[in-house]
Amino acid sequence: MKKIDWRPQMELSYPPLDDEHKRFLHVVNVAQEIAEKGFLNEMDAIYEKCYEYARTHFPNEEDVMERISFPDLESHIKSHQKFISNISELRQSFHHTNDDAIRQKIALQTANFLSTWFLGHILGRDKVYKPYLVRLRNLPPRMNYDS
Ligand SMILES: [Fe+2]
Ligand SMILES: [Fe+2]
């Protein structure tokens, strides 16, 4: 798959979350490069970065969505959980074999999954809570994500 460029439509206009999305997009693009070039030893670092994204960004985003009373929070949380289980499955099958041809295939599958997931999730799901972010302004300072 082609390298994904950051587009204005991806912007939530909320820097803390936009920055996390941008950093993860970099991981997605690096994964694509690594998989295409067959640098299989570097795949573990990619899986680790995916978990790191899930450990930090997902709770941050869910926390914001809760504060702004985003009505579709539960199904959004489910889609985050689905990402974690997809990545775990891919990582497991990557480690399940020593056959480099198979590992190469799984690396490509992983990279394509990440690209597809990124586009689908950012443009299809994260975008949906964007209009609710104006509510952050009305919360007391202590409730604001930035403080
Ligand atoms: Fe999300
Ligand atoms: Fe997100």
Short mmCIF file of N, CA, C and O and ligand atoms in Angstrom, two decimals:
data_model
loop_
_atom_site.label_atom_id
_atom_site.label_comp_id
_atom_site.label_asym_id
_atom_site.label_seq_id
_atom_site.Cartn_x
_atom_site.Cartn_y
_atom_site.Cartn_z
N MET A 1 0.84 -1.22 0.00
CA MET A 1 0.00 0.00 0.00
C MET A 1 0.86 1.25 0.00
O MET A 1 2.00 1.23 0.45
N LYS A 2 0.29 2.30 -0.49
CA LYS A 2 1.03 3.56 -0.58
C LYS A 2 1.16 4.24 0.78
O LYS A 2 0.34 4.05 1.66
N LYS A 3 2.19 5.05 0.89
CA LYS A 3 2.38 5.84 2.10
C LYS A 3 1.15 6.75 2.28
O LYS A 3 0.64 7.31 1.31
N ILE A 4 0.68 6.89 3.51
CA ILE A 4 -0.48 7.74 3.76
C ILE A 4 -0.01 9.11 4.23
O ILE A 4 0.80 9.21 5.16
N ASP A 5 -0.49 10.14 3.57
CA ASP A 5 -0.17 11.50 4.01
C ASP A 5 -1.26 12.01 4.94
O ASP A 5 -2.43 11.67 4.76
N TRP A 6 -0.86 12.80 5.90
CA TRP A 6 -1.83 13.43 6.80
C TRP A 6 -2.69 14.40 6.00
O TRP A 6 -2.18 15.17 5.20
N ARG A 7 -4.01 14.30 6.12
CA ARG A 7 -4.90 15.18 5.36
C ARG A 7 -5.71 16.06 6.31
O ARG A 7 -5.99 15.65 7.44
N PRO A 8 -6.13 17.21 5.81
CA PRO A 8 -6.91 18.11 6.66
C PRO A 8 -8.17 17.44 7.23
O PRO A 8 -8.57 17.75 8.35
N GLN A 9 -8.76 16.53 6.46
CA GLN A 9 -9.99 15.86 6.97
C GLN A 9 -9.71 15.01 8.21
O GLN A 9 -10.63 14.60 8.90
N MET A 10 -8.42 14.69 8.44
CA MET A 10 -8.09 13.85 9.60
C MET A 10 -8.01 14.68 10.88
O MET A 10 -7.99 14.14 11.98
N GLU A 11 -7.93 15.97 10.70
CA GLU A 11 -7.72 16.90 11.81
C GLU A 11 -8.96 16.99 12.71
O GLU A 11 -10.07 17.19 12.22
N LEU A 12 -8.76 16.85 14.03
CA LEU A 12 -9.86 17.06 14.97
C LEU A 12 -9.82 18.50 15.48
O LEU A 12 -10.72 18.94 16.18
N SER A 13 -8.75 19.20 15.15
CA SER A 13 -8.48 20.54 15.67
C SER A 13 -8.38 20.52 17.19
O SER A 13 -8.78 21.46 17.87
N TYR A 14 -7.88 19.44 17.70
CA TYR A 14 -7.61 19.30 19.13
C TYR A 14 -6.21 18.69 19.25
O TYR A 14 -6.04 17.47 19.15
N PRO A 15 -5.20 19.56 19.46
CA PRO A 15 -3.80 19.13 19.33
C PRO A 15 -3.40 17.88 20.12
O PRO A 15 -2.67 17.04 19.57
N PRO A 16 -3.84 17.70 21.38
CA PRO A 16 -3.34 16.51 22.10
C PRO A 16 -3.67 15.21 21.34
O PRO A 16 -2.82 14.34 21.22
N LEU A 17 -4.89 15.11 20.83
CA LEU A 17 -5.27 13.88 20.13
C LEU A 17 -4.75 13.87 18.69
O LEU A 17 -4.32 12.82 18.20
N ASP A 18 -4.74 15.03 18.04
CA ASP A 18 -4.18 15.08 16.68
C ASP A 18 -2.71 14.65 16.68
O ASP A 18 -2.28 13.93 15.79
N ASP A 19 -1.97 15.10 17.68
CA ASP A 19 -0.54 14.74 17.74
C ASP A 19 -0.36 13.24 17.89
O ASP A 19 0.52 12.65 17.27
N GLU A 20 -1.21 12.62 18.72
CA GLU A 20 -1.12 11.16 18.89
C GLU A 20 -1.45 10.45 17.58
O GLU A 20 -0.81 9.47 17.20
N HIS A 21 -2.47 10.94 16.89
CA HIS A 21 -2.83 10.34 15.60
C HIS A 21 -1.69 10.48 14.60
O HIS A 21 -1.38 9.55 13.86
N LYS A 22 -1.07 11.65 14.59
CA LYS A 22 0.03 11.88 13.63
C LYS A 22 1.22 10.97 13.94
O LYS A 22 1.84 10.42 13.02
N ARG A 23 1.51 10.83 15.21
CA ARG A 23 2.63 9.94 15.58
C ARG A 23 2.33 8.51 15.18
O ARG A 23 3.21 7.78 14.72
N PHE A 24 1.08 8.11 15.33
CA PHE A 24 0.73 6.73 14.96
C PHE A 24 0.75 6.56 13.44
O PHE A 24 1.14 5.50 12.94
N LEU A 25 0.36 7.59 12.72
CA LEU A 25 0.42 7.50 11.25
C LEU A 25 1.85 7.24 10.80
O LEU A 25 2.09 6.46 9.87
N HIS A 26 2.79 7.84 11.50
CA HIS A 26 4.20 7.60 11.19
C HIS A 26 4.54 6.11 11.37
O HIS A 26 5.19 5.50 10.53
N VAL A 27 4.05 5.52 12.46
CA VAL A 27 4.29 4.09 12.71
C VAL A 27 3.68 3.25 11.58
O VAL A 27 4.30 2.30 11.09
N VAL A 28 2.47 3.62 11.16
CA VAL A 28 1.77 2.89 10.09
C VAL A 28 2.61 2.92 8.80
O VAL A 28 2.81 1.90 8.14
N ASN A 29 3.15 4.09 8.49
CA ASN A 29 3.95 4.21 7.27
C ASN A 29 5.28 3.47 7.38
O ASN A 29 5.73 2.86 6.42
N VAL A 30 5.89 3.52 8.55
CA VAL A 30 7.14 2.79 8.76
C VAL A 30 6.88 1.28 8.64
O VAL A 30 7.66 0.55 8.02
N ALA A 31 5.75 0.82 9.18
CA ALA A 31 5.41 -0.61 9.09
C ALA A 31 5.32 -1.04 7.64
O ALA A 31 5.80 -2.11 7.25
N GLN A 32 4.72 -0.22 6.82
CA GLN A 32 4.58 -0.51 5.40
C GLN A 32 5.96 -0.67 4.74
O GLN A 32 6.20 -1.61 3.99
N GLU A 33 6.84 0.24 5.08
CA GLU A 33 8.18 0.21 4.49
C GLU A 33 8.95 -1.04 4.93
O GLU A 33 9.55 -1.73 4.11
N ILE A 34 8.88 -1.31 6.23
CA ILE A 34 9.58 -2.46 6.80
C ILE A 34 9.08 -3.76 6.17
O ILE A 34 9.86 -4.63 5.78
N ALA A 35 7.75 -3.88 6.05
CA ALA A 35 7.16 -5.10 5.52
C ALA A 35 7.53 -5.27 4.04
O ALA A 35 7.88 -6.36 3.60
N GLU A 36 7.47 -4.19 3.29
CA GLU A 36 7.79 -4.28 1.87
C GLU A 36 9.25 -4.63 1.63
O GLU A 36 9.58 -5.38 0.72
N LYS A 37 10.12 -4.10 2.46
CA LYS A 37 11.55 -4.38 2.29
C LYS A 37 11.96 -5.70 2.93
O LYS A 37 13.09 -6.14 2.77
N GLY A 38 11.04 -6.30 3.68
CA GLY A 38 11.35 -7.59 4.31
C GLY A 38 12.27 -7.50 5.50
O GLY A 38 12.98 -8.46 5.82
N PHE A 39 12.27 -6.35 6.18
CA PHE A 39 13.09 -6.21 7.40
C PHE A 39 12.35 -6.85 8.57
O PHE A 39 11.82 -6.14 9.45
N LEU A 40 12.29 -8.18 8.57
CA LEU A 40 11.43 -8.88 9.52
C LEU A 40 11.84 -8.69 10.98
O LEU A 40 11.00 -8.74 11.87
N ASN A 41 13.14 -8.44 11.21
CA ASN A 41 13.59 -8.25 12.60
C ASN A 41 13.00 -6.99 13.23
O ASN A 41 13.03 -6.84 14.45
N GLU A 42 12.53 -6.11 12.39
CA GLU A 42 12.00 -4.85 12.93
C GLU A 42 10.50 -4.89 13.19
O GLU A 42 9.93 -3.92 13.69
N MET A 43 9.88 -6.02 12.87
CA MET A 43 8.43 -6.11 13.05
C MET A 43 8.02 -6.06 14.52
O MET A 43 6.97 -5.52 14.85
N ASP A 44 8.87 -6.63 15.37
CA ASP A 44 8.52 -6.64 16.80
C ASP A 44 8.36 -5.22 17.35
O ASP A 44 7.46 -4.97 18.15
N ALA A 45 9.24 -4.35 16.89
CA ALA A 45 9.16 -2.95 17.33
C ALA A 45 7.83 -2.34 16.86
O ALA A 45 7.24 -1.52 17.57
N ILE A 46 7.38 -2.74 15.68
CA ILE A 46 6.10 -2.23 15.17
C ILE A 46 4.94 -2.71 16.05
O ILE A 46 4.09 -1.92 16.46
N TYR A 47 4.93 -4.01 16.35
CA TYR A 47 3.84 -4.53 17.21
C TYR A 47 3.87 -3.80 18.56
O TYR A 47 2.83 -3.43 19.09
N GLU A 48 5.08 -3.58 19.07
CA GLU A 48 5.21 -2.91 20.37
C GLU A 48 4.65 -1.47 20.29
O GLU A 48 3.95 -1.03 21.19
N LYS A 49 4.94 -0.79 19.19
CA LYS A 49 4.42 0.59 19.00
C LYS A 49 2.90 0.59 18.91
O LYS A 49 2.25 1.55 19.34
N CYS A 50 2.34 -0.45 18.33
CA CYS A 50 0.88 -0.55 18.24
C CYS A 50 0.28 -0.69 19.63
O CYS A 50 -0.73 -0.06 19.96
N TYR A 51 0.91 -1.53 20.47
CA TYR A 51 0.42 -1.69 21.83
C TYR A 51 0.57 -0.39 22.62
O TYR A 51 -0.30 -0.02 23.41
N GLU A 52 1.68 0.28 22.37
CA GLU A 52 1.93 1.54 23.07
C GLU A 52 0.84 2.57 22.69
O GLU A 52 0.33 3.30 23.55
N TYR A 53 0.49 2.58 21.42
CA TYR A 53 -0.57 3.47 20.95
C TYR A 53 -1.89 3.10 21.63
O TYR A 53 -2.63 3.97 22.09
N ALA A 54 -2.15 1.82 21.71
CA ALA A 54 -3.40 1.35 22.33
C ALA A 54 -3.41 1.68 23.83
O ALA A 54 -4.45 2.05 24.38
N ARG A 55 -2.26 1.57 24.47
CA ARG A 55 -2.16 1.83 25.92
C ARG A 55 -2.28 3.30 26.26
O ARG A 55 -2.73 3.66 27.35
N THR A 56 -1.84 4.16 25.36
CA THR A 56 -1.85 5.59 25.68
C THR A 56 -2.99 6.32 24.98
O THR A 56 -3.83 6.93 25.62
N HIS A 57 -3.02 6.23 23.66
CA HIS A 57 -4.01 7.01 22.92
C HIS A 57 -5.46 6.58 23.20
O HIS A 57 -6.33 7.44 23.36
N PHE A 58 -5.71 5.27 23.22
CA PHE A 58 -7.11 4.84 23.38
C PHE A 58 -7.70 5.36 24.70
O PHE A 58 -8.77 5.98 24.70
N PRO A 59 -7.02 5.16 25.85
CA PRO A 59 -7.59 5.70 27.10
C PRO A 59 -7.71 7.23 27.08
O PRO A 59 -8.69 7.77 27.58
N ASN A 60 -6.73 7.92 26.47
CA ASN A 60 -6.82 9.39 26.40
C ASN A 60 -8.06 9.80 25.62
O ASN A 60 -8.81 10.69 26.03
N GLU A 61 -8.25 9.15 24.49
CA GLU A 61 -9.39 9.49 23.63
C GLU A 61 -10.72 9.13 24.30
O GLU A 61 -11.68 9.90 24.28
N GLU A 62 -10.75 7.96 24.93
CA GLU A 62 -11.99 7.52 25.59
C GLU A 62 -12.34 8.46 26.75
O GLU A 62 -13.51 8.75 27.02
N ASP A 63 -11.29 8.94 27.42
CA ASP A 63 -11.48 9.86 28.53
C ASP A 63 -12.09 11.17 28.04
O ASP A 63 -13.04 11.70 28.63
N VAL A 64 -11.57 11.68 26.93
CA VAL A 64 -12.12 12.90 26.34
C VAL A 64 -13.57 12.68 25.93
O VAL A 64 -14.46 13.49 26.22
N MET A 65 -13.83 11.55 25.27
CA MET A 65 -15.19 11.27 24.80
C MET A 65 -16.17 11.19 25.97
O MET A 65 -17.33 11.58 25.86
N GLU A 66 -15.69 10.68 27.10
CA GLU A 66 -16.55 10.58 28.27
C GLU A 66 -16.86 11.98 28.80
O GLU A 66 -18.00 12.28 29.14
N ARG A 67 -15.83 12.83 28.85
CA ARG A 67 -16.02 14.20 29.36
C ARG A 67 -16.98 15.01 28.51
O ARG A 67 -17.67 15.90 29.02
N ILE A 68 -17.00 14.75 27.22
CA ILE A 68 -17.88 15.53 26.35
C ILE A 68 -19.20 14.80 26.13
O ILE A 68 -20.00 15.18 25.27
N SER A 69 -19.42 13.75 26.91
CA SER A 69 -20.65 12.94 26.82
C SER A 69 -20.95 12.51 25.38
O SER A 69 -22.07 12.64 24.89
N PHE A 70 -19.94 11.98 24.72
CA PHE A 70 -20.13 11.48 23.37
C PHE A 70 -21.07 10.27 23.41
O PHE A 70 -20.80 9.30 24.12
N PRO A 71 -22.19 10.34 22.68
CA PRO A 71 -23.21 9.29 22.85
C PRO A 71 -22.81 7.90 22.35
O PRO A 71 -23.38 6.91 22.79
N ASP A 72 -21.83 7.82 21.45
CA ASP A 72 -21.50 6.52 20.88
C ASP A 72 -20.24 5.91 21.50
O ASP A 72 -19.56 5.08 20.87
N LEU A 73 -19.95 6.32 22.74
CA LEU A 73 -18.71 5.90 23.40
C LEU A 73 -18.52 4.39 23.43
O LEU A 73 -17.44 3.87 23.12
N GLU A 74 -19.58 3.67 23.79
CA GLU A 74 -19.41 2.22 23.97
C GLU A 74 -18.97 1.49 22.71
O GLU A 74 -18.08 0.64 22.75
N SER A 75 -19.60 1.83 21.59
CA SER A 75 -19.21 1.12 20.38
C SER A 75 -17.83 1.57 19.91
O SER A 75 -17.08 0.81 19.30
N HIS A 76 -17.46 2.81 20.26
CA HIS A 76 -16.11 3.27 19.92
C HIS A 76 -15.07 2.49 20.74
O HIS A 76 -14.04 2.07 20.21
N ILE A 77 -15.36 2.29 22.01
CA ILE A 77 -14.44 1.51 22.86
C ILE A 77 -14.29 0.11 22.28
O ILE A 77 -13.19 -0.44 22.22
N LYS A 78 -15.41 -0.45 21.81
CA LYS A 78 -15.34 -1.80 21.23
C LYS A 78 -14.43 -1.82 20.01
O LYS A 78 -13.69 -2.79 19.81
N SER A 79 -14.48 -0.77 19.21
CA SER A 79 -13.65 -0.80 18.01
C SER A 79 -12.17 -0.65 18.39
O SER A 79 -11.29 -1.19 17.71
N HIS A 80 -11.87 0.04 19.50
CA HIS A 80 -10.49 0.07 20.00
C HIS A 80 -10.06 -1.33 20.47
O HIS A 80 -8.94 -1.77 20.21
N GLN A 81 -10.98 -2.00 21.15
CA GLN A 81 -10.65 -3.35 21.65
C GLN A 81 -10.41 -4.31 20.50
O GLN A 81 -9.54 -5.18 20.56
N LYS A 82 -11.19 -4.12 19.45
CA LYS A 82 -11.05 -4.99 18.27
C LYS A 82 -9.66 -4.80 17.64
O LYS A 82 -9.03 -5.75 17.20
N PHE A 83 -9.18 -3.56 17.64
CA PHE A 83 -7.84 -3.28 17.11
C PHE A 83 -6.80 -4.07 17.90
O PHE A 83 -5.92 -4.72 17.33
N ILE A 84 -6.92 -4.04 19.23
CA ILE A 84 -5.96 -4.74 20.08
C ILE A 84 -5.99 -6.24 19.78
O ILE A 84 -4.95 -6.88 19.65
N SER A 85 -7.21 -6.81 19.64
CA SER A 85 -7.24 -8.26 19.39
C SER A 85 -6.73 -8.59 17.99
O SER A 85 -6.04 -9.60 17.81
N ASN A 86 -6.99 -7.74 17.01
CA ASN A 86 -6.44 -7.99 15.67
C ASN A 86 -4.92 -7.98 15.67
O ASN A 86 -4.28 -8.84 15.07
N ILE A 87 -4.35 -6.98 16.34
CA ILE A 87 -2.89 -6.88 16.38
C ILE A 87 -2.28 -8.06 17.14
O ILE A 87 -1.26 -8.61 16.74
N SER A 88 -2.94 -8.45 18.23
CA SER A 88 -2.42 -9.60 19.00
C SER A 88 -2.41 -10.85 18.15
O SER A 88 -1.44 -11.63 18.18
N GLU A 89 -3.48 -11.06 17.38
CA GLU A 89 -3.54 -12.25 16.51
C GLU A 89 -2.43 -12.22 15.47
O GLU A 89 -1.77 -13.24 15.23
N LEU A 90 -2.24 -11.05 14.87
CA LEU A 90 -1.20 -10.94 13.85
C LEU A 90 0.18 -11.19 14.45
O LEU A 90 1.01 -11.90 13.88
N ARG A 91 0.41 -10.61 15.62
CA ARG A 91 1.72 -10.81 16.25
C ARG A 91 1.95 -12.27 16.60
O ARG A 91 3.04 -12.80 16.41
N GLN A 92 0.89 -12.90 17.11
CA GLN A 92 1.01 -14.32 17.45
C GLN A 92 1.34 -15.16 16.24
O GLN A 92 2.24 -16.01 16.30
N SER A 93 0.64 -14.94 15.14
CA SER A 93 0.93 -15.77 13.97
C SER A 93 2.31 -15.44 13.40
O SER A 93 2.99 -16.32 12.88
N PHE A 94 2.75 -14.20 13.56
CA PHE A 94 4.10 -13.83 13.11
C PHE A 94 5.15 -14.64 13.89
O PHE A 94 6.14 -15.11 13.34
N HIS A 95 4.91 -14.81 15.19
CA HIS A 95 5.88 -15.51 16.03
C HIS A 95 5.70 -17.02 16.02
O HIS A 95 6.55 -17.75 16.54
N HIS A 96 4.61 -17.43 15.44
CA HIS A 96 4.29 -18.85 15.46
C HIS A 96 5.17 -19.66 14.51
O HIS A 96 5.28 -20.87 14.62
N THR A 97 5.79 -18.99 13.57
CA THR A 97 6.55 -19.70 12.54
C THR A 97 7.97 -19.14 12.40
O THR A 97 8.21 -17.98 12.73
N ASN A 98 8.87 -20.00 11.93
CA ASN A 98 10.23 -19.54 11.62
C ASN A 98 10.44 -19.41 10.12
O ASN A 98 11.53 -19.09 9.67
N ASP A 99 9.40 -19.72 9.38
CA ASP A 99 9.47 -19.68 7.93
C ASP A 99 9.40 -18.22 7.47
O ASP A 99 8.38 -17.55 7.62
N ASP A 100 10.51 -17.74 6.92
CA ASP A 100 10.59 -16.32 6.56
C ASP A 100 9.58 -15.91 5.48
O ASP A 100 9.13 -14.77 5.48
N ALA A 101 9.25 -16.84 4.60
CA ALA A 101 8.27 -16.50 3.55
C ALA A 101 6.90 -16.24 4.18
O ALA A 101 6.20 -15.30 3.81
N ILE A 102 6.57 -17.08 5.14
CA ILE A 102 5.27 -16.89 5.83
C ILE A 102 5.31 -15.61 6.67
O ILE A 102 4.37 -14.83 6.70
N ARG A 103 6.45 -15.42 7.35
CA ARG A 103 6.57 -14.22 8.20
C ARG A 103 6.49 -12.94 7.35
O ARG A 103 5.91 -11.95 7.76
N GLN A 104 7.06 -13.02 6.18
CA GLN A 104 7.00 -11.88 5.26
C GLN A 104 5.54 -11.58 4.88
O GLN A 104 5.11 -10.44 4.84
N LYS A 105 4.79 -12.66 4.65
CA LYS A 105 3.38 -12.50 4.29
C LYS A 105 2.59 -11.86 5.44
O LYS A 105 1.77 -10.97 5.23
N ILE A 106 2.88 -12.33 6.66
CA ILE A 106 2.17 -11.78 7.82
C ILE A 106 2.58 -10.32 8.07
O ILE A 106 1.75 -9.49 8.47
N ALA A 107 3.85 -10.02 7.81
CA ALA A 107 4.31 -8.64 7.96
C ALA A 107 3.53 -7.73 7.01
O ALA A 107 3.07 -6.64 7.40
N LEU A 108 3.36 -8.18 5.79
CA LEU A 108 2.59 -7.39 4.82
C LEU A 108 1.12 -7.27 5.22
O LEU A 108 0.52 -6.20 5.11
N GLN A 109 0.59 -8.39 5.70
CA GLN A 109 -0.80 -8.38 6.18
C GLN A 109 -0.96 -7.36 7.30
O GLN A 109 -1.94 -6.62 7.36
N THR A 110 0.03 -7.36 8.22
CA THR A 110 0.00 -6.44 9.36
C THR A 110 0.03 -4.99 8.86
O THR A 110 -0.77 -4.15 9.30
N ALA A 111 0.95 -4.72 7.94
CA ALA A 111 1.09 -3.36 7.43
C ALA A 111 -0.19 -2.92 6.72
O ALA A 111 -0.66 -1.79 6.91
N ASN A 112 -0.77 -3.81 5.94
CA ASN A 112 -2.01 -3.45 5.24
C ASN A 112 -3.17 -3.28 6.21
O ASN A 112 -3.99 -2.38 6.05
N PHE A 113 -3.20 -4.13 7.23
CA PHE A 113 -4.23 -3.97 8.25
C PHE A 113 -4.10 -2.58 8.90
O PHE A 113 -5.10 -1.87 9.07
N LEU A 114 -2.85 -2.21 9.26
CA LEU A 114 -2.65 -0.92 9.94
C LEU A 114 -3.08 0.26 9.06
O LEU A 114 -3.75 1.19 9.53
N SER A 115 -2.71 0.21 7.77
CA SER A 115 -3.08 1.31 6.86
C SER A 115 -4.60 1.40 6.71
O SER A 115 -5.18 2.48 6.81
N THR A 116 -5.22 0.25 6.48
CA THR A 116 -6.67 0.23 6.29
C THR A 116 -7.37 0.67 7.57
O THR A 116 -8.33 1.45 7.56
N TRP A 117 -6.89 0.14 8.70
CA TRP A 117 -7.51 0.48 9.98
C TRP A 117 -7.36 1.98 10.26
O TRP A 117 -8.32 2.64 10.67
N PHE A 118 -6.18 2.50 10.02
CA PHE A 118 -5.94 3.91 10.30
C PHE A 118 -6.93 4.78 9.53
O PHE A 118 -7.61 5.63 10.11
N LEU A 119 -7.00 4.55 8.22
CA LEU A 119 -7.89 5.38 7.39
C LEU A 119 -9.35 5.20 7.82
O LEU A 119 -10.08 6.18 7.99
N GLY A 120 -9.76 3.96 8.00
CA GLY A 120 -11.15 3.69 8.36
C GLY A 120 -11.51 4.27 9.71
O GLY A 120 -12.58 4.87 9.88
N HIS A 121 -10.60 4.13 10.67
CA HIS A 121 -10.92 4.56 12.03
C HIS A 121 -10.86 6.09 12.16
O HIS A 121 -11.75 6.71 12.75
N ILE A 122 -9.82 6.69 11.61
CA ILE A 122 -9.67 8.14 11.74
C ILE A 122 -10.78 8.86 10.97
O ILE A 122 -11.43 9.78 11.47
N LEU A 123 -10.97 8.42 9.72
CA LEU A 123 -11.94 9.14 8.88
C LEU A 123 -13.38 8.69 9.12
O LEU A 123 -14.31 9.43 8.87
N GLY A 124 -13.53 7.46 9.59
CA GLY A 124 -14.89 6.95 9.76
C GLY A 124 -15.41 7.05 11.18
O GLY A 124 -16.60 7.24 11.39
N ARG A 125 -14.53 6.91 12.17
CA ARG A 125 -15.02 6.85 13.55
C ARG A 125 -14.58 8.01 14.42
O ARG A 125 -15.39 8.63 15.09
N ASP A 126 -13.25 8.31 14.42
CA ASP A 126 -12.80 9.41 15.29
C ASP A 126 -13.44 10.73 14.88
O ASP A 126 -13.73 11.58 15.72
N LYS A 127 -13.66 10.86 13.56
CA LYS A 127 -14.26 12.09 13.04
C LYS A 127 -15.65 12.37 13.63
O LYS A 127 -16.06 13.52 13.74
N VAL A 128 -16.33 11.29 14.01
CA VAL A 128 -17.72 11.42 14.47
C VAL A 128 -17.80 12.20 15.80
O VAL A 128 -18.77 12.90 16.05
N TYR A 129 -16.77 12.10 16.64
CA TYR A 129 -16.85 12.83 17.92
C TYR A 129 -16.34 14.26 17.80
O TYR A 129 -16.49 15.06 18.73
N LYS A 130 -15.75 14.58 16.65
CA LYS A 130 -15.19 15.93 16.48
C LYS A 130 -16.17 17.06 16.83
O LYS A 130 -15.82 17.99 17.57
N PRO A 131 -17.42 17.02 16.33
CA PRO A 131 -18.33 18.13 16.64
C PRO A 131 -18.59 18.29 18.14
O PRO A 131 -18.94 19.38 18.60
N TYR A 132 -18.41 17.21 18.90
CA TYR A 132 -18.68 17.26 20.35
C TYR A 132 -17.52 17.90 21.12
O TYR A 132 -17.67 18.22 22.29
N LEU A 133 -16.37 18.03 20.47
CA LEU A 133 -15.19 18.55 21.18
C LEU A 133 -15.37 20.00 21.65
O LEU A 133 -14.71 20.42 22.60
N VAL A 134 -16.28 20.74 21.02
CA VAL A 134 -16.53 22.12 21.48
C VAL A 134 -16.98 22.13 22.94
O VAL A 134 -16.76 23.11 23.65
N ARG A 135 -17.56 21.03 23.37
CA ARG A 135 -18.04 20.94 24.77
C ARG A 135 -16.89 21.03 25.79
O ARG A 135 -17.13 21.37 26.94
N LEU A 136 -15.67 20.70 25.34
CA LEU A 136 -14.53 20.77 26.26
C LEU A 136 -14.36 22.18 26.81
O LEU A 136 -13.93 22.37 27.94
N ARG A 137 -14.69 23.16 25.97
CA ARG A 137 -14.53 24.57 26.37
C ARG A 137 -15.42 24.94 27.54
O ARG A 137 -15.11 25.84 28.30
N ASN A 138 -16.53 24.24 27.66
CA ASN A 138 -17.49 24.59 28.71
C ASN A 138 -17.24 23.85 30.02
O ASN A 138 -17.95 24.06 30.99
N LEU A 139 -16.24 22.98 30.01
CA LEU A 139 -15.96 22.23 31.23
C LEU A 139 -15.05 23.05 32.14
O LEU A 139 -14.26 23.85 31.65
N PRO A 140 -15.17 22.85 33.45
CA PRO A 140 -14.24 23.55 34.35
C PRO A 140 -12.81 23.13 34.02
O PRO A 140 -12.59 22.02 33.54
N PRO A 141 -11.83 24.02 34.25
CA PRO A 141 -10.45 23.76 33.84
C PRO A 141 -9.91 22.40 34.27
O PRO A 141 -9.22 21.75 33.52
N ARG A 142 -10.29 21.99 35.46
CA ARG A 142 -9.76 20.73 35.97
C ARG A 142 -10.23 19.53 35.14
O ARG A 142 -9.62 18.48 35.13
N MET A 143 -11.37 19.72 34.46
CA MET A 143 -11.93 18.64 33.65
C MET A 143 -11.32 18.63 32.25
O MET A 143 -11.62 17.75 31.46
N ASN A 144 -10.53 19.63 31.97
CA ASN A 144 -9.99 19.71 30.61
C ASN A 144 -8.80 18.76 30.47
O ASN A 144 -7.96 18.65 31.34
N TYR A 145 -8.74 18.13 29.34
CA TYR A 145 -7.69 17.15 29.05
C TYR A 145 -6.30 17.76 29.16
O TYR A 145 -5.35 17.10 29.55
N ASP A 146 -6.19 19.06 28.83
CA ASP A 146 -4.87 19.71 28.80
C ASP A 146 -4.28 19.93 30.18
O ASP A 146 -3.07 20.04 30.32
N SER A 147 -5.15 20.05 31.18
CA SER A 147 -4.61 20.48 32.49
C SER A 147 -4.29 19.30 33.38
O SER A 147 -4.59 18.17 33.07
FE FE B 1 -10.67 6.07 18.24
FE FE B 2 -8.05 8.03 17.79
#
